[in-house]
Short mmCIF file of C-alpha atoms and ligand atoms in Angstrom, two decimals:
data_model
loop_
_atom_site.label_atom_id
_atom_site.label_comp_id
_atom_site.label_asym_id
_atom_site.label_seq_id
_atom_site.Cartn_x
_atom_site.Cartn_y
_atom_site.Cartn_z
CA MET A 1 17.91 -17.88 12.03
CA SER A 2 17.22 -17.92 15.76
CA PRO A 3 13.81 -16.93 17.11
CA PHE A 4 15.54 -14.00 18.79
CA TYR A 5 16.81 -12.72 15.47
CA LEU A 6 13.33 -13.03 13.99
CA PHE A 7 12.05 -10.98 16.88
CA LEU A 8 14.58 -8.27 16.06
CA LEU A 9 13.51 -8.39 12.43
CA PHE A 10 9.97 -7.82 13.49
CA LEU A 11 11.08 -4.73 15.38
CA SER A 12 12.99 -3.26 12.44
CA ILE A 13 10.21 -0.83 11.71
CA PRO A 14 10.96 2.04 9.40
CA ALA A 15 10.48 5.34 11.18
CA VAL A 16 6.90 6.40 10.73
CA SER A 17 7.01 9.83 9.21
CA VAL A 18 5.13 12.17 11.45
CA SER A 19 3.98 15.10 9.39
CA ALA A 20 1.51 17.85 10.04
CA GLY A 21 -0.67 16.99 7.08
CA ASP A 22 -3.39 14.46 6.43
CA LEU A 23 -2.78 10.82 5.58
CA ILE A 24 -5.14 8.29 4.07
CA GLU A 25 -3.53 4.87 4.09
CA VAL A 26 -4.78 1.57 2.80
CA PHE A 27 -3.78 -1.92 3.89
CA GLY A 28 -4.53 -4.60 1.34
CA ILE A 29 -3.38 -7.73 -0.44
CA ALA A 30 -2.80 -8.33 -4.11
CA ARG A 31 -5.14 -11.32 -4.65
CA CYS A 32 -8.06 -10.14 -2.53
CA PRO A 33 -11.17 -9.26 -4.59
CA ASP A 34 -12.31 -6.65 -2.03
CA THR A 35 -8.94 -4.93 -2.07
CA SER A 36 -8.94 -5.07 -5.88
CA ARG A 37 -12.39 -3.53 -6.11
CA PHE A 38 -11.38 -0.64 -3.87
CA VAL A 39 -8.02 -0.08 -5.56
CA LYS A 40 -9.49 -0.16 -9.07
CA ASN A 41 -12.79 1.65 -8.47
CA GLN A 42 -11.74 4.17 -5.83
CA LEU A 43 -8.07 4.56 -5.00
CA VAL A 44 -6.38 4.70 -8.41
CA PRO A 45 -9.13 6.61 -10.29
CA PHE A 46 -9.25 9.16 -7.46
CA TYR A 47 -5.47 9.49 -7.51
CA GLU A 48 -5.23 9.79 -11.30
CA LYS A 49 -8.05 12.27 -11.63
CA PHE A 50 -7.06 14.58 -8.80
CA LYS A 51 -3.35 14.11 -8.02
CA THR A 52 -2.49 17.51 -9.51
CA ASN A 53 -5.18 19.08 -7.32
CA PHE A 54 -4.12 17.51 -4.01
CA SER A 55 -2.93 19.73 -1.21
CA SER A 56 0.80 19.34 -0.56
CA ASP A 57 -0.27 18.46 3.01
CA PHE A 58 -2.33 15.48 1.80
CA ARG A 59 -0.86 12.03 1.28
CA LEU A 60 -2.22 8.70 0.04
CA ASP A 61 -0.39 5.50 0.91
CA PHE A 62 -0.85 1.82 0.15
CA HIS A 63 0.55 -1.09 2.16
CA ALA A 64 0.54 -4.59 0.70
CA VAL A 65 0.82 -6.91 3.67
CA PRO A 66 1.81 -10.53 4.29
CA THR A 67 0.34 -12.60 7.12
CA GLY A 68 3.71 -13.30 8.69
CA GLY A 69 6.88 -15.06 7.80
CA HIS A 70 9.37 -17.75 8.70
CA ASP A 71 12.89 -18.89 8.20
CA VAL A 72 13.60 -21.09 5.19
CA LYS A 73 17.19 -22.37 5.09
CA GLY A 74 18.56 -19.23 6.68
CA HIS A 75 16.46 -16.82 4.64
CA TYR A 76 13.44 -14.89 5.77
CA VAL A 77 10.37 -15.75 3.68
CA ASN A 78 6.97 -14.09 4.01
CA LYS A 79 3.69 -15.92 3.96
CA CYS A 80 0.61 -14.43 2.36
CA LEU A 81 -3.09 -15.20 2.69
CA HIS A 82 -3.45 -16.32 -0.92
CA GLY A 83 -0.09 -18.06 -1.13
CA ALA A 84 3.21 -17.53 -2.89
CA VAL A 85 1.80 -15.75 -5.95
CA GLU A 86 0.22 -13.17 -3.70
CA CYS A 87 3.51 -12.64 -1.86
CA ALA A 88 5.31 -12.20 -5.18
CA LEU A 89 2.75 -9.61 -6.31
CA ASN A 90 2.75 -7.88 -2.91
CA LYS A 91 6.53 -7.58 -3.13
CA LEU A 92 6.27 -6.20 -6.64
CA GLN A 93 3.84 -3.57 -5.35
CA MET A 94 5.97 -2.54 -2.39
CA CYS A 95 9.16 -2.53 -4.48
CA SER A 96 7.33 -0.22 -6.92
CA LYS A 97 6.47 2.09 -4.05
CA LYS A 98 10.11 2.16 -3.02
CA HIS A 99 11.72 2.56 -6.41
CA ILE A 100 9.32 4.70 -8.46
CA ALA A 101 9.78 8.38 -7.73
CA GLY A 102 6.50 9.42 -9.39
CA ASP A 103 3.25 7.55 -9.93
CA TRP A 104 3.99 4.33 -8.05
CA LEU A 105 0.34 4.08 -7.04
CA VAL A 106 -0.68 3.59 -10.67
CA VAL A 107 1.75 0.67 -11.01
CA VAL A 108 0.44 -0.77 -7.75
CA GLY A 109 -3.06 -0.53 -9.23
CA CYS A 110 -1.96 -2.33 -12.39
CA ILE A 111 -0.45 -5.19 -10.36
CA GLN A 112 -3.46 -5.44 -8.04
CA GLY A 113 -5.66 -8.48 -8.65
CA LEU A 114 -3.43 -10.17 -11.22
CA LYS A 115 -3.15 -13.93 -11.25
CA SER A 116 0.58 -14.36 -11.88
CA TYR A 117 3.94 -12.78 -11.18
CA PRO A 118 4.88 -12.55 -14.90
CA ALA A 119 1.66 -10.61 -15.50
CA GLY A 120 2.74 -8.24 -12.74
CA LEU A 121 6.11 -7.70 -14.41
CA ASN A 122 4.23 -6.34 -17.44
CA CYS A 123 3.05 -3.46 -15.24
CA LEU A 124 6.58 -2.20 -14.65
CA PRO A 125 7.98 0.73 -16.57
CA ASP A 126 10.63 -0.17 -19.13
CA THR A 127 13.22 1.96 -17.34
CA GLU A 128 16.02 1.73 -14.77
CA GLU A 129 13.32 2.02 -12.11
CA GLY A 130 11.56 -1.00 -13.59
CA LYS A 131 14.78 -3.04 -13.43
CA LYS A 132 15.35 -2.07 -9.81
CA ILE A 133 11.79 -3.08 -8.93
CA LYS A 134 12.22 -6.53 -10.47
CA GLU A 135 15.56 -7.04 -8.68
CA CYS A 136 13.97 -5.91 -5.43
CA ALA A 137 10.93 -8.19 -5.80
CA GLU A 138 13.14 -11.21 -6.48
CA SER A 139 15.60 -10.68 -3.62
CA GLU A 140 15.75 -10.29 0.14
CA GLU A 141 15.14 -6.59 -0.35
CA GLY A 142 11.55 -7.42 -1.26
CA GLU A 143 11.15 -9.92 1.60
CA TYR A 144 12.30 -7.34 4.11
CA LEU A 145 10.12 -4.63 2.61
CA LEU A 146 7.09 -6.86 3.01
CA ASN A 147 8.12 -7.78 6.54
CA ASP A 148 8.46 -4.07 7.34
CA GLU A 149 4.94 -3.50 6.04
CA ASN A 150 3.68 -6.26 8.32
CA SER A 151 5.41 -4.72 11.34
CA TYR A 152 4.02 -1.34 10.42
CA ARG A 153 0.53 -2.77 10.05
CA TYR A 154 0.53 -4.31 13.51
CA ASN A 155 1.82 -1.11 15.06
CA VAL A 156 -0.40 1.34 13.25
CA ALA A 157 -3.49 -0.78 12.52
CA PRO A 158 -3.50 -3.62 15.05
CA GLY A 159 -7.24 -4.19 14.60
CA SER A 160 -7.05 -4.52 10.83
CA ALA A 161 -8.95 -7.78 10.45
CA TRP A 162 -10.76 -6.75 7.27
CA LEU A 163 -8.99 -5.83 4.03
CA PRO A 164 -8.94 -3.35 2.48
CA TRP A 165 -8.44 -1.58 5.78
CA ILE A 166 -8.50 2.17 5.32
CA GLN A 167 -7.22 4.58 7.93
CA VAL A 168 -7.52 8.34 7.96
CA ASN A 169 -4.94 9.96 10.21
CA GLY A 170 -4.60 6.72 12.14
CA GLU A 171 -8.32 5.94 12.55
CA ARG A 172 -10.22 3.31 10.63
CA ASN A 173 -12.67 4.79 8.15
CA LYS A 174 -15.02 2.20 6.72
CA TYR A 175 -17.03 4.75 4.75
CA ALA A 176 -13.95 5.57 2.67
CA GLU A 177 -14.10 2.12 1.06
CA TYR A 178 -16.90 3.41 -1.20
CA ASN A 179 -16.56 7.18 -0.74
CA LEU A 180 -12.89 8.00 -0.88
CA LYS A 181 -13.25 11.45 -2.42
CA THR A 182 -15.88 12.53 0.11
CA VAL A 183 -13.67 11.40 2.96
CA ALA A 184 -10.58 13.09 1.49
CA CYS A 185 -12.54 16.29 0.95
CA GLY A 186 -13.55 16.32 4.62
CA LEU A 187 -9.92 16.70 5.66
CA LYS A 188 -8.50 20.02 6.78
CA SER A 189 -5.77 20.03 4.15
CA MET A 190 -8.25 19.39 1.33
CA MET A 191 -11.59 20.98 2.16
CA ASP A 192 -10.82 24.35 0.59
CA LYS A 193 -9.53 22.88 -2.64
CA GLU A 194 -11.41 23.54 -5.85
CA MET A 195 -11.81 19.79 -6.43
CA CYS A 196 -13.76 19.54 -3.16
CA LYS A 197 -16.23 22.36 -3.80
CA ASP A 198 -19.04 20.02 -4.91
CA GLU A 199 -18.47 17.75 -1.88
CA ASN A 200 -18.62 20.54 0.67
CA LYS A 201 -21.57 22.61 -0.39
C1 NAG B 1 -7.01 20.23 -11.17
O1 NAG B 1 -5.75 20.55 -11.67
C2 NAG B 1 -5.71 20.79 -13.07
C3 NAG B 1 -4.27 20.93 -13.50
O2 NAG B 1 -3.46 21.44 -12.51
C4 NAG B 1 -6.57 21.99 -13.39
O3 NAG B 1 -6.56 22.26 -14.77
C5 NAG B 1 -7.98 21.72 -12.92
O4 NAG B 1 -8.78 22.85 -13.10
C6 NAG B 1 -8.02 21.31 -11.46
N1 NAG B 1 -9.35 20.85 -11.16
C7 NAG B 1 -9.96 21.13 -10.02
C8 NAG B 1 -11.36 20.61 -9.88
O5 NAG B 1 -9.44 21.76 -9.12
#
């Protein structure tokens, strides 16, 4: 692949959905203990406990990111901070986000922090969706998804040196790393919700 083609790849950013509501998005990596702590202690418990209470104008997103990529024998291959296992798990997470219509974030949470790809496969649902995720994670579809996440990261969160990097409507929010519910309940779309009453006394 020529350097020019790689440059084009880097520009193949999925259209960022611009919606009127509030967005909390997290950038992280599968083998990072700090990302794992946040995902397991904050993100997933918060999502599971309150997802039915969220405003329809509120969205949570998770981006597993590589550090870059290169051409290997004509195929694009991502690189990840903690090596190939992390890339495999990151791909499994992002393929879950793409192919699970419902609670993909719970599957992402299950995969987070695992030590091996086969362990990650055990997190997948035993359904057609699960099969699609595995196929995606083991093919170019997964490589490109991860590359898209990297492009997105450097466009939307160019300063994201620390992971997990949490942004609320495009701005870094460090406090959210330990106080996700409080931060979510401060948002316009959420503040009047019953679940936020005790936060906003
Ligand atoms: C959250 O939603 C559930 C089910 O929709 C409801 O039973 C519960 O009362 C809600 N909790 C809060 C705190 O709003």
